[in-house]
Short mmCIF file of C-alpha atoms and ligand atoms in Angstrom, two decimals:
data_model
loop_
_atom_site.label_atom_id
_atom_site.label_comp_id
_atom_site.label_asym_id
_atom_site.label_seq_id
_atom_site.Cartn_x
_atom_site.Cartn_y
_atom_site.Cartn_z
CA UNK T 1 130.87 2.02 94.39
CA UNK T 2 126.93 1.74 94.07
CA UNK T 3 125.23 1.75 91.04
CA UNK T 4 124.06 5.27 92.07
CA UNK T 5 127.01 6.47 92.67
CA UNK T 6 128.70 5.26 90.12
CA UNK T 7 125.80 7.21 87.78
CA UNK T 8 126.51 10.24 89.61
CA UNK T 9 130.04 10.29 89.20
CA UNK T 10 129.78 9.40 85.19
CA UNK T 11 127.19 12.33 84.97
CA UNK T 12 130.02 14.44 86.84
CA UNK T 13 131.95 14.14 84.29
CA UNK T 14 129.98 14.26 81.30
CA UNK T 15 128.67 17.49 82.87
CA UNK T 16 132.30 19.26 82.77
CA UNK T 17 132.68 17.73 79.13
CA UNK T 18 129.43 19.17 77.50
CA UNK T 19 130.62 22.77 79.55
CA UNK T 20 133.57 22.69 77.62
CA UNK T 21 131.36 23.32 74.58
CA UNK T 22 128.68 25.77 75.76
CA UNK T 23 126.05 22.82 77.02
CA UNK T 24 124.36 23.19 80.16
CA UNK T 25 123.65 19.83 80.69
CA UNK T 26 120.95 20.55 84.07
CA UNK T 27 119.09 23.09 81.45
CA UNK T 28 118.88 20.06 79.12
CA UNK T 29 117.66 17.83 82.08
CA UNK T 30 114.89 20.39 82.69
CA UNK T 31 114.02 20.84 79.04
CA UNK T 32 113.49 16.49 78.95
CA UNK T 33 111.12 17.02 82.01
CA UNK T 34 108.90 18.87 80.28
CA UNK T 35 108.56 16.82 77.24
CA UNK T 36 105.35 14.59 77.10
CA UNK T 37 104.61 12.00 74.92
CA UNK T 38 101.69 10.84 73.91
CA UNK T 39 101.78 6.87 74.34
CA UNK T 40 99.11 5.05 71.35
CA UNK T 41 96.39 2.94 73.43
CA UNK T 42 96.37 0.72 70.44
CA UNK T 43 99.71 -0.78 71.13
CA UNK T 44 98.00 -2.50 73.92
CA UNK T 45 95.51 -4.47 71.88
CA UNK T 46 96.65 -4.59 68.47
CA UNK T 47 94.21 -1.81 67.13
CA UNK T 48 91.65 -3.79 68.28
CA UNK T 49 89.22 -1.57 70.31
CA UNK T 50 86.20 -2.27 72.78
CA UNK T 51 82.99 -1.70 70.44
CA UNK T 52 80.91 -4.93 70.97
CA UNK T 53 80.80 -5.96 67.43
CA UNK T 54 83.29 -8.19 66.22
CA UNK T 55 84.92 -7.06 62.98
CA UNK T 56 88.55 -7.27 61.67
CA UNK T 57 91.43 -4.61 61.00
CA UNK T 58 90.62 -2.65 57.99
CA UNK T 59 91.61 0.71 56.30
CA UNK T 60 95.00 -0.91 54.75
CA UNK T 61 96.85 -1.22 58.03
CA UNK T 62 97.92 -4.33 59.49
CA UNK T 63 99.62 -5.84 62.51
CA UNK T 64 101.53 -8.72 62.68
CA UNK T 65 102.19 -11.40 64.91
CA UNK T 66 100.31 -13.34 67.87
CA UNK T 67 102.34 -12.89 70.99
CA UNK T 68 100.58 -13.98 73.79
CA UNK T 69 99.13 -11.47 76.29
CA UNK T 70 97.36 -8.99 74.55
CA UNK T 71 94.92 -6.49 76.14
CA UNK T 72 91.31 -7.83 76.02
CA UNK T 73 89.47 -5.37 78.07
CA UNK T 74 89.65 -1.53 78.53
CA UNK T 75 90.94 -2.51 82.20
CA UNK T 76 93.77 -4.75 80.53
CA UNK T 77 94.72 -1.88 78.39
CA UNK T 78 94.86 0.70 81.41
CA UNK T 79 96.73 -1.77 83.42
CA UNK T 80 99.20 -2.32 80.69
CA UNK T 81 99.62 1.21 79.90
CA UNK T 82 100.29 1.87 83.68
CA UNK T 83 102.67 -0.62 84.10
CA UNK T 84 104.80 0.64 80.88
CA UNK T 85 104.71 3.95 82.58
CA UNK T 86 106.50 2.95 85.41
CA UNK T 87 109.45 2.18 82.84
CA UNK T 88 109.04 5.21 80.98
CA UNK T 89 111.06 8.52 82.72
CA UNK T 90 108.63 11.59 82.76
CA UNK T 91 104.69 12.89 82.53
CA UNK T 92 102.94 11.54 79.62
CA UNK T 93 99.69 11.69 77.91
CA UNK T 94 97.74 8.97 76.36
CA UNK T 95 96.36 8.90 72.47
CA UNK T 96 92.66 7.52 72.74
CA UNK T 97 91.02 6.17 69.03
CA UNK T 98 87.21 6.55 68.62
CA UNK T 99 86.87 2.58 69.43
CA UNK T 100 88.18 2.25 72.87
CA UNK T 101 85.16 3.75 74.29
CA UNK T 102 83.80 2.65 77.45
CA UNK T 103 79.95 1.47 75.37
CA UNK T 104 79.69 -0.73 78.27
CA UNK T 105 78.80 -3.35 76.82
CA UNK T 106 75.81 -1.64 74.00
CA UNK T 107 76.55 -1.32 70.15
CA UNK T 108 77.40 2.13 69.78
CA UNK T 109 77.48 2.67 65.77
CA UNK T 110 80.13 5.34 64.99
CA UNK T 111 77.53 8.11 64.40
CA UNK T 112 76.21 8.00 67.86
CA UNK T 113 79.35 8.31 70.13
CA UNK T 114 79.17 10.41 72.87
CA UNK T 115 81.33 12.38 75.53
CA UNK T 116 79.56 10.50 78.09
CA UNK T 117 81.64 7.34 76.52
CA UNK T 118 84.75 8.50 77.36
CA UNK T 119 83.46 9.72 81.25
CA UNK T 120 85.70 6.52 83.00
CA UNK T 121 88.76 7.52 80.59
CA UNK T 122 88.83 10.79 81.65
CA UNK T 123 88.25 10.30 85.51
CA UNK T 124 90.74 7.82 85.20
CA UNK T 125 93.51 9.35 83.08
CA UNK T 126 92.75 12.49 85.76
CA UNK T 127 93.71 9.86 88.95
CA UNK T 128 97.10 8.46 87.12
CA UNK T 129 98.13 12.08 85.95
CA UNK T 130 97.78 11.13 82.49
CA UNK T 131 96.33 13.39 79.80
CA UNK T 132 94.03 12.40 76.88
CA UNK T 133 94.57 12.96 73.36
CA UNK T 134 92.04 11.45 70.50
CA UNK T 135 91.27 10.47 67.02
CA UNK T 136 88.01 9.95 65.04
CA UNK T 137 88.16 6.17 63.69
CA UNK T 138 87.03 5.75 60.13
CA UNK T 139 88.75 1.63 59.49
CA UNK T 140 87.25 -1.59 60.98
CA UNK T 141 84.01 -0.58 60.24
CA UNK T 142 80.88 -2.07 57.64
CA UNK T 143 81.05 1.39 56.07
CA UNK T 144 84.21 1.55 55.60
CA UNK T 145 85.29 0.27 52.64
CA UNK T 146 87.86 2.01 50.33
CA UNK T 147 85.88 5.63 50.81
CA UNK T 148 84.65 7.72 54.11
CA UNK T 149 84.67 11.02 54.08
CA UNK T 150 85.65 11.22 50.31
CA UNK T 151 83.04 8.57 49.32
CA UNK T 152 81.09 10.05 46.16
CA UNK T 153 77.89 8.38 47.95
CA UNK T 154 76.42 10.77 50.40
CA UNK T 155 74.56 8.82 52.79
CA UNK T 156 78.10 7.16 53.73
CA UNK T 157 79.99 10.39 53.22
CA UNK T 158 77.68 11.63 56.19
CA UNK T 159 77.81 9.18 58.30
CA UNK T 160 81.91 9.60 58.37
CA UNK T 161 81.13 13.29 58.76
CA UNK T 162 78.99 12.78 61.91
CA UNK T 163 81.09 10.48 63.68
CA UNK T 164 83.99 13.01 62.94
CA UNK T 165 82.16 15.84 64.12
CA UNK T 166 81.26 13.81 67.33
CA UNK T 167 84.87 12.99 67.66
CA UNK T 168 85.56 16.72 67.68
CA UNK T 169 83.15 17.08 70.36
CA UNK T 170 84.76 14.02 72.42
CA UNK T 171 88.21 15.49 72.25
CA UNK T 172 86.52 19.25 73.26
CA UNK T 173 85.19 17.93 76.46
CA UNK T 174 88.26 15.92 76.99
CA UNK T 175 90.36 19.36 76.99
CA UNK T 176 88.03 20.48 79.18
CA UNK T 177 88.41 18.48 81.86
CA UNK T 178 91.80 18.16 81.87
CA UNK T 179 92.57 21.86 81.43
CA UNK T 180 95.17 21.17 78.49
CA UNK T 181 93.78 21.30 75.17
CA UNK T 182 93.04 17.55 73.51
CA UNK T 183 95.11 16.68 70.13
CA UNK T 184 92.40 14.98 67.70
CA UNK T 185 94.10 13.63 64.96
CA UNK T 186 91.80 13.05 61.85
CA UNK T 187 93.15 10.23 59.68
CA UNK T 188 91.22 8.56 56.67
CA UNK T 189 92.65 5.42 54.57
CA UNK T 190 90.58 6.51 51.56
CA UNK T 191 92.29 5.43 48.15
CA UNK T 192 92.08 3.42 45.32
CA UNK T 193 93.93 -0.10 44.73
CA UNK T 194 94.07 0.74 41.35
CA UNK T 195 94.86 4.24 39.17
CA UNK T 196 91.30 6.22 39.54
CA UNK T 197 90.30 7.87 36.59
CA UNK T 198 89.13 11.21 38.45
CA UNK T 199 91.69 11.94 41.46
CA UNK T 200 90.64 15.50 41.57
CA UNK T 201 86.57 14.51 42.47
CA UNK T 202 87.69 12.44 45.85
CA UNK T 203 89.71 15.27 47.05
CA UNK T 204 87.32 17.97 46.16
CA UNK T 205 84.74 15.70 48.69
CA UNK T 206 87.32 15.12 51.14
CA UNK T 207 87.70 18.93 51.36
CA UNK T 208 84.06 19.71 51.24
CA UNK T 209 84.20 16.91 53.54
CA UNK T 210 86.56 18.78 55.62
CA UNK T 211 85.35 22.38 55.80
CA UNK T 212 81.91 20.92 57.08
CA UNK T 213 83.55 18.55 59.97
CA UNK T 214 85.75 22.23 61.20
CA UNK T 215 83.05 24.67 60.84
CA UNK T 216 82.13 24.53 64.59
CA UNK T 217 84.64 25.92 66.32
CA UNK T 218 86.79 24.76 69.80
CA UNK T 219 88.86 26.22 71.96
CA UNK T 220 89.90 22.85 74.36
CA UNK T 221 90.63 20.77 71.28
CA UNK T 222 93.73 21.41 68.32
CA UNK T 223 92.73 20.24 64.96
CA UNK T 224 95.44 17.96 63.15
CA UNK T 225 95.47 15.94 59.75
CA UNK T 226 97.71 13.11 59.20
CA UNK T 227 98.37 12.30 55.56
CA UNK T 228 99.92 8.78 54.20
CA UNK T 229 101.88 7.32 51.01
CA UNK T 230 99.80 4.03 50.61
CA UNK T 231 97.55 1.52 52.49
CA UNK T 232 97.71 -2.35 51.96
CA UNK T 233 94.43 -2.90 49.19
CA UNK T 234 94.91 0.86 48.07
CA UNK T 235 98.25 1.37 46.45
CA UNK T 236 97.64 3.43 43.75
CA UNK T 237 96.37 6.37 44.92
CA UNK T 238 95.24 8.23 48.88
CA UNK T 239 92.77 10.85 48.68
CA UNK T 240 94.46 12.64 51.74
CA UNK T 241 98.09 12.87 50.17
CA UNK T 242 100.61 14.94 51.96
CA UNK T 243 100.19 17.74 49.54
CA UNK T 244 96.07 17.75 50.08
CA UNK T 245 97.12 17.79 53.91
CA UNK T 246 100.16 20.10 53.87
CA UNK T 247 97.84 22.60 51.78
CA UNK T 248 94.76 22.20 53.47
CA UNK T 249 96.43 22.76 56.88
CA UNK T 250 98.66 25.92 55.75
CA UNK T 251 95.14 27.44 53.62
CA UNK T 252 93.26 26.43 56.93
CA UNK T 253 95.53 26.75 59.52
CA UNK T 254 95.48 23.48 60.76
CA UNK T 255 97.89 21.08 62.50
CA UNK T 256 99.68 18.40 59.67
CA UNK T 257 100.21 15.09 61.92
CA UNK T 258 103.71 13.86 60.49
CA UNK T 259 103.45 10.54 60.41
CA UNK T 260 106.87 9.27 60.32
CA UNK T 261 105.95 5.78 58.76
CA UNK T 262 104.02 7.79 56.00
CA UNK T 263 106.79 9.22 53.13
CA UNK T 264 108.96 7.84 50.65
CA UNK T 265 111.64 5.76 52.53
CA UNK T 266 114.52 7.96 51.36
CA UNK T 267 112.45 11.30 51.84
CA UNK T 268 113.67 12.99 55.15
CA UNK T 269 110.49 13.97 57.64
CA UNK T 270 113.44 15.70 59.70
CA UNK T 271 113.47 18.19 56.97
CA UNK T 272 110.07 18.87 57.25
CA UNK T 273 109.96 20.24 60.41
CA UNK T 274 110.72 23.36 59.55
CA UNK T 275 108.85 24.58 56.82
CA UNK T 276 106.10 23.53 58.46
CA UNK T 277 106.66 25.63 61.39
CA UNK T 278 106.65 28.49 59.31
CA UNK T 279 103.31 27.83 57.57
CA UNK T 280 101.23 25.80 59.89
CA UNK T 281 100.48 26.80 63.54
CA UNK T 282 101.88 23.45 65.46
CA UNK T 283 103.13 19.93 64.62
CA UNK T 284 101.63 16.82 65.55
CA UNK T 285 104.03 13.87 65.35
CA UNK T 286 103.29 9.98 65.28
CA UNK T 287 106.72 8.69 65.38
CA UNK T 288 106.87 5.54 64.02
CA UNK T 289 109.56 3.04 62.14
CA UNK T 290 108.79 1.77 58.19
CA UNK T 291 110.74 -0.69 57.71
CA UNK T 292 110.51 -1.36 53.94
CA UNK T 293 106.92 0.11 53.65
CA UNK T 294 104.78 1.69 56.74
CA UNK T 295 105.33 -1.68 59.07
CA UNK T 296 104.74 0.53 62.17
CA UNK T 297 107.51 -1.73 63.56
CA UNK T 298 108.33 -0.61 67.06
CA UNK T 299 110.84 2.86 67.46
CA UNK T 300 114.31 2.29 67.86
CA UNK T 301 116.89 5.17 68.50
CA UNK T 302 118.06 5.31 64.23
CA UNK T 303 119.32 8.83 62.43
CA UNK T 304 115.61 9.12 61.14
CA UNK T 305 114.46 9.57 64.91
CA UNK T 306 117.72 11.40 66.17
CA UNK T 307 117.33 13.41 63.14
CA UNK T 308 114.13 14.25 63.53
CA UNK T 309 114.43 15.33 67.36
CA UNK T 310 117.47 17.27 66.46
CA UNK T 311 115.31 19.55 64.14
CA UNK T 312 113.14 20.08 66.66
CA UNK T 313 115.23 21.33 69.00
CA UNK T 314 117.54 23.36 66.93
CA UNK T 315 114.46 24.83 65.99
CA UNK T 316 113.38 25.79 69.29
CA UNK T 317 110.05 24.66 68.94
CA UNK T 318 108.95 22.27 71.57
CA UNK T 319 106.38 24.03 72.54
CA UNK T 320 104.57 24.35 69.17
CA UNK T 321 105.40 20.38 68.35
CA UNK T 322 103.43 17.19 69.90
CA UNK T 323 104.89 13.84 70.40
CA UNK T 324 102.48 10.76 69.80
CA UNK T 325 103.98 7.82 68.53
CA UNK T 326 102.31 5.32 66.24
CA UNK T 327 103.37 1.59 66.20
CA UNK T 328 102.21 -1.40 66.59
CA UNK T 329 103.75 -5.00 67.06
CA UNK T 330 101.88 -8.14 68.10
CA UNK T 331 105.62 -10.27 67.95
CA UNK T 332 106.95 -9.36 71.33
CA UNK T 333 105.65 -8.47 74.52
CA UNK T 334 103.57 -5.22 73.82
CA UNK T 335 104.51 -3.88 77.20
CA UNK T 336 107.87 -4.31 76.21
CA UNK T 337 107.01 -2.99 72.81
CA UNK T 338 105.87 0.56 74.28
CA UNK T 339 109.05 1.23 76.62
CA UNK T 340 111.71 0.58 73.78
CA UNK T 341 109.57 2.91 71.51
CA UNK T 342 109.00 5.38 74.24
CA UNK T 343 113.31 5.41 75.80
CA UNK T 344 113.99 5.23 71.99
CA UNK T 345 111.97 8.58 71.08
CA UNK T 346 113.19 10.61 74.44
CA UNK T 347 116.78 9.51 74.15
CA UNK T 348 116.61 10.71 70.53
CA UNK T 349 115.75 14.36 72.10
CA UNK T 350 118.10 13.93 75.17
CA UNK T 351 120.88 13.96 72.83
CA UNK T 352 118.99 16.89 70.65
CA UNK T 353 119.20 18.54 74.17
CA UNK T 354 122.98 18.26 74.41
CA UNK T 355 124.17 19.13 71.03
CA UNK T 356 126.42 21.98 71.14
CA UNK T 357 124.24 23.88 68.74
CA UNK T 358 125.61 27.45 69.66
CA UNK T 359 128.72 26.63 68.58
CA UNK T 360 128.05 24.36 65.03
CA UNK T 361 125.43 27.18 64.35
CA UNK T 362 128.27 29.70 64.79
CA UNK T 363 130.89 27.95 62.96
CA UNK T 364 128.26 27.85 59.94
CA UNK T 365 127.78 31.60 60.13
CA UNK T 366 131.15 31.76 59.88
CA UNK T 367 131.39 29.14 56.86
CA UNK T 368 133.92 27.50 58.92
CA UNK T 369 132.60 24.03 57.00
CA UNK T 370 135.15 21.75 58.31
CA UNK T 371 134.54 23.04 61.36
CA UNK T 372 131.23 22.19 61.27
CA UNK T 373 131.42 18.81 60.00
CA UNK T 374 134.02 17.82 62.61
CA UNK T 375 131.87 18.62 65.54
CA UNK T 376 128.61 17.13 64.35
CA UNK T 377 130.79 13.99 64.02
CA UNK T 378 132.61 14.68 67.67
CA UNK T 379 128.84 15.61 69.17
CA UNK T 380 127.66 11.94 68.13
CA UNK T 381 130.31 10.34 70.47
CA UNK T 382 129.53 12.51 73.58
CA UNK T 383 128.44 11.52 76.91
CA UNK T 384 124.32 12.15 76.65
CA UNK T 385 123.99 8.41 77.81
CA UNK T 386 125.31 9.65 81.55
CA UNK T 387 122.69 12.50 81.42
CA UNK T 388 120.19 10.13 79.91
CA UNK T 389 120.75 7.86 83.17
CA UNK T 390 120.74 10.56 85.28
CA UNK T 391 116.87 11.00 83.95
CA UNK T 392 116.28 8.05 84.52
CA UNK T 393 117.48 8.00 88.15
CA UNK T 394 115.80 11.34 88.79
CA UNK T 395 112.64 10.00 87.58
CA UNK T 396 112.54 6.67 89.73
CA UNK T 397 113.08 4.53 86.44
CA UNK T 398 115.37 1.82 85.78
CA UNK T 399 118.37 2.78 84.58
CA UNK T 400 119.19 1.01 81.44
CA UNK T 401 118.39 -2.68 80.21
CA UNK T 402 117.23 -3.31 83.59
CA UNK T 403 113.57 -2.71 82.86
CA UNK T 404 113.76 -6.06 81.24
CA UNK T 405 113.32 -8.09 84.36
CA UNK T 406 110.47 -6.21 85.47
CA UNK T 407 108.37 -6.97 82.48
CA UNK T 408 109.43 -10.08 82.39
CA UNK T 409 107.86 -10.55 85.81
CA UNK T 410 104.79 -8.79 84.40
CA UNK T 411 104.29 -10.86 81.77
CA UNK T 412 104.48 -13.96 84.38
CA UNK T 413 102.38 -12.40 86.64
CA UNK T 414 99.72 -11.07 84.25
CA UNK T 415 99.75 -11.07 80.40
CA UNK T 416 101.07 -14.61 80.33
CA UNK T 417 97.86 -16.04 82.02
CA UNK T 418 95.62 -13.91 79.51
CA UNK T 419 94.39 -17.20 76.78
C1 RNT I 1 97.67 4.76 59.67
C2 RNT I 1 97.93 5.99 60.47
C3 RNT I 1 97.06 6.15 61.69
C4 RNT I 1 96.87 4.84 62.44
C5 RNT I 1 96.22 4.98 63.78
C6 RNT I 1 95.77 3.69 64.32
O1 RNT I 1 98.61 4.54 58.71
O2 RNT I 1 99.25 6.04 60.83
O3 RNT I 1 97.60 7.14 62.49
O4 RNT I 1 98.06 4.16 62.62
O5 RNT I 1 95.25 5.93 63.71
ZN1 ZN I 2 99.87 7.55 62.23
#
């Protein structure tokens, strides 16, 4: 038997087994075609960027490692992105920050971007059927420091607010031209190292801050604040805490980003989901993988992640929920790095796809609790892997490990001879 057949046959199969328990396993198939994630350029180039002044990785993240082969150049990055696509089943979109502008080759301070600076990504990202989502960038930056938009001092407060605003305008035009609205996320590492002795004045200013940067208003752009626990250099206290965020966005109506990196390590984001679907209009998600603190280490298929898609699904909200991810890891090959991530997140909602929800949610209504409990153990053990490779196959993708020759090859071929 083929390997193709052999797929088929084991899909077969799992098809008549998932019937058994009320799940259509071709409706799930058609469901995972329509979800999109949006891959994070800065995987490519270790949150580098392309503005032509040198300057290191601020704003209390940090990536490790020095594998060979990173992107250099905004063709490098497109090239790599491209080439994890073909490993990646489905249509996806691709998460832009402020920095990887095309300036060619000009200093372009922060508070003089322009659409016209992000012209070749669009025209590109329109010819590889890709579309664009954004986000202002505040770190890596002279005027950074440990305050932007709350920074008590008003000439730097501005400037964060004008490059924000700018962003906005960036990520309108971007929707336009693509005909799908553009996600801008808004993140700031503002915080203290040490305990402030006013936390209510910085988030007062970040608000103000806020309400100015949102008073024009879009219609090809969506809105969305990502809060955080800590930065590295600013333990002790972030201005844009998940409670500032989670109130700001449900007072304002505004999208929360749900960083999954961003919480206490035992605090569930799974849970989340769902309260903030009632009081927020849509979710913006930048899966990620904390390992000990936010590491950003790259996505693996764990309960957080299976957990988390599972929510999702069972609450029927796909469309009002947006998938970017958010990791980034300079130890292995960074092509590699976005295809585990990527499989990882859409096998976690492949198997979302196939639970046998109907029934668990009816044996709950019933309070049939062992009932309950002995299927969602059963429903961890069921075939999604055959419809997962069936995906896979039905999307021209390898099936399996065996993307790992192909990048191999790539990194020969390409990032290898990048010194
Ligand atoms: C930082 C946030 C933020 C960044 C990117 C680069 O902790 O997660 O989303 O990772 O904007
Ligand atoms: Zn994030």
């Amino acid at each position: 038997m083929n390997k193709e057949t052999s797929i088929q046959t084991t899909f077969e199969s799992a098809k008549e087994r998932y019937a058994a328990l009320g799940v259509d396993v071709v409706q799930a198939l058609e469901n995972m075609q329509k979800i999109s994630l949006s891959l994070h350029c800065w995987q490519a180039d270790d949150v580098s960027g392309f503005e032509n002044q040198a300057g290191a990785l601020t704003g209390g993240i940090q990536v490790t490692g020095n594998y060979p082969g990173r992107a250099r150049t905004i063709d490098e990055v497109r090239n790599d992105v491209k080439e994890a696509l073909t490993y990646i089943p489905g249509n996806h979109r691709l998460n832009l920050h402020e920095i990887y502008g095309d300036f060619g080759g000009k200093v372009v301070d922060r508070d003089e971007v322009e659409p016209v600076h992000f012209q070749s990504w669009m025209e590109w990202a329109q010819e590889n059927n890709l579309k664009l989502d954004f986000n202002s960038t505040s770190f890596s930056h002279p005027k950074s420091g440990d305050l932007t938009l709350a920074n008590p001092d008003n000439a730097i407060r501005n400037f964060w607010i004008e490059h924000t605003k700018r962003c906005r305008a960036i990520s309108e035009e971007m929707g336009k031209f693509q005909h799908d609205p553009c996600m801008m996320n808004l993140w700031v590492h503002d915080g203290s190292k040490e305990v402030p002795a006013n936390r209510l004045k910085y988030r007062a200013l970040l608000e103000q801050s806020l309400d100015e940067i949102f008073s024009t208003p879009y219609s090809n752009m969506k809105d969305c604040i990502e809060a955080k626990l800590f930065g590295i250099g600013l333990e002790s206290y972030t201005v844009g805490s998940y409670d500032f965020y989670l109130g700001y966005g449900a007072k304002k109506n505004k999208i929360v980003t749900l960083d999954t990196g961003h919480f206490h390590l035992t605090e569930s984001v799974a849970d989340k989901v769902s309260s903030l679907l009632l009081f927020t209009p849509e979710i913006m998600l930048h899966v990620s993988r904390p390992v000990r603190w936010d590491s950003d280490h790259v996505v693996i298929l764990n309960d957080d992640l299976t957990d988390l898609a599972r929510e999702i699904i069972r609450c029927r909200a796909l469309d009002r929920v947006h998938i970017g991810l958010d990791y980034f890891d300079a130890t292995i090959n960074r092509i590699g790095a976005y295809v585990i991530g990527c499989r990882a997140t859409q096998k976690a909602f492949m198997q979302a796809l196939l639970e046998p929800s109907a029934l668990l949610q009816q044996y709950e209504a019933e309070g049939r609790l062992f009932e309950r409990l002995g299927l969602q153990e059963e429903a961890k053990s069921l075939p999604w892997n055959a419809v997962w490779d069936m995906y896979c196959l039905q999307n021209n993708v390898p099936v399996g490990e065996n993307y790992i020759p192909s990048i191999q090859q790539y990194e020969k071929e390409v990032t290898s001879k990048r010194l």
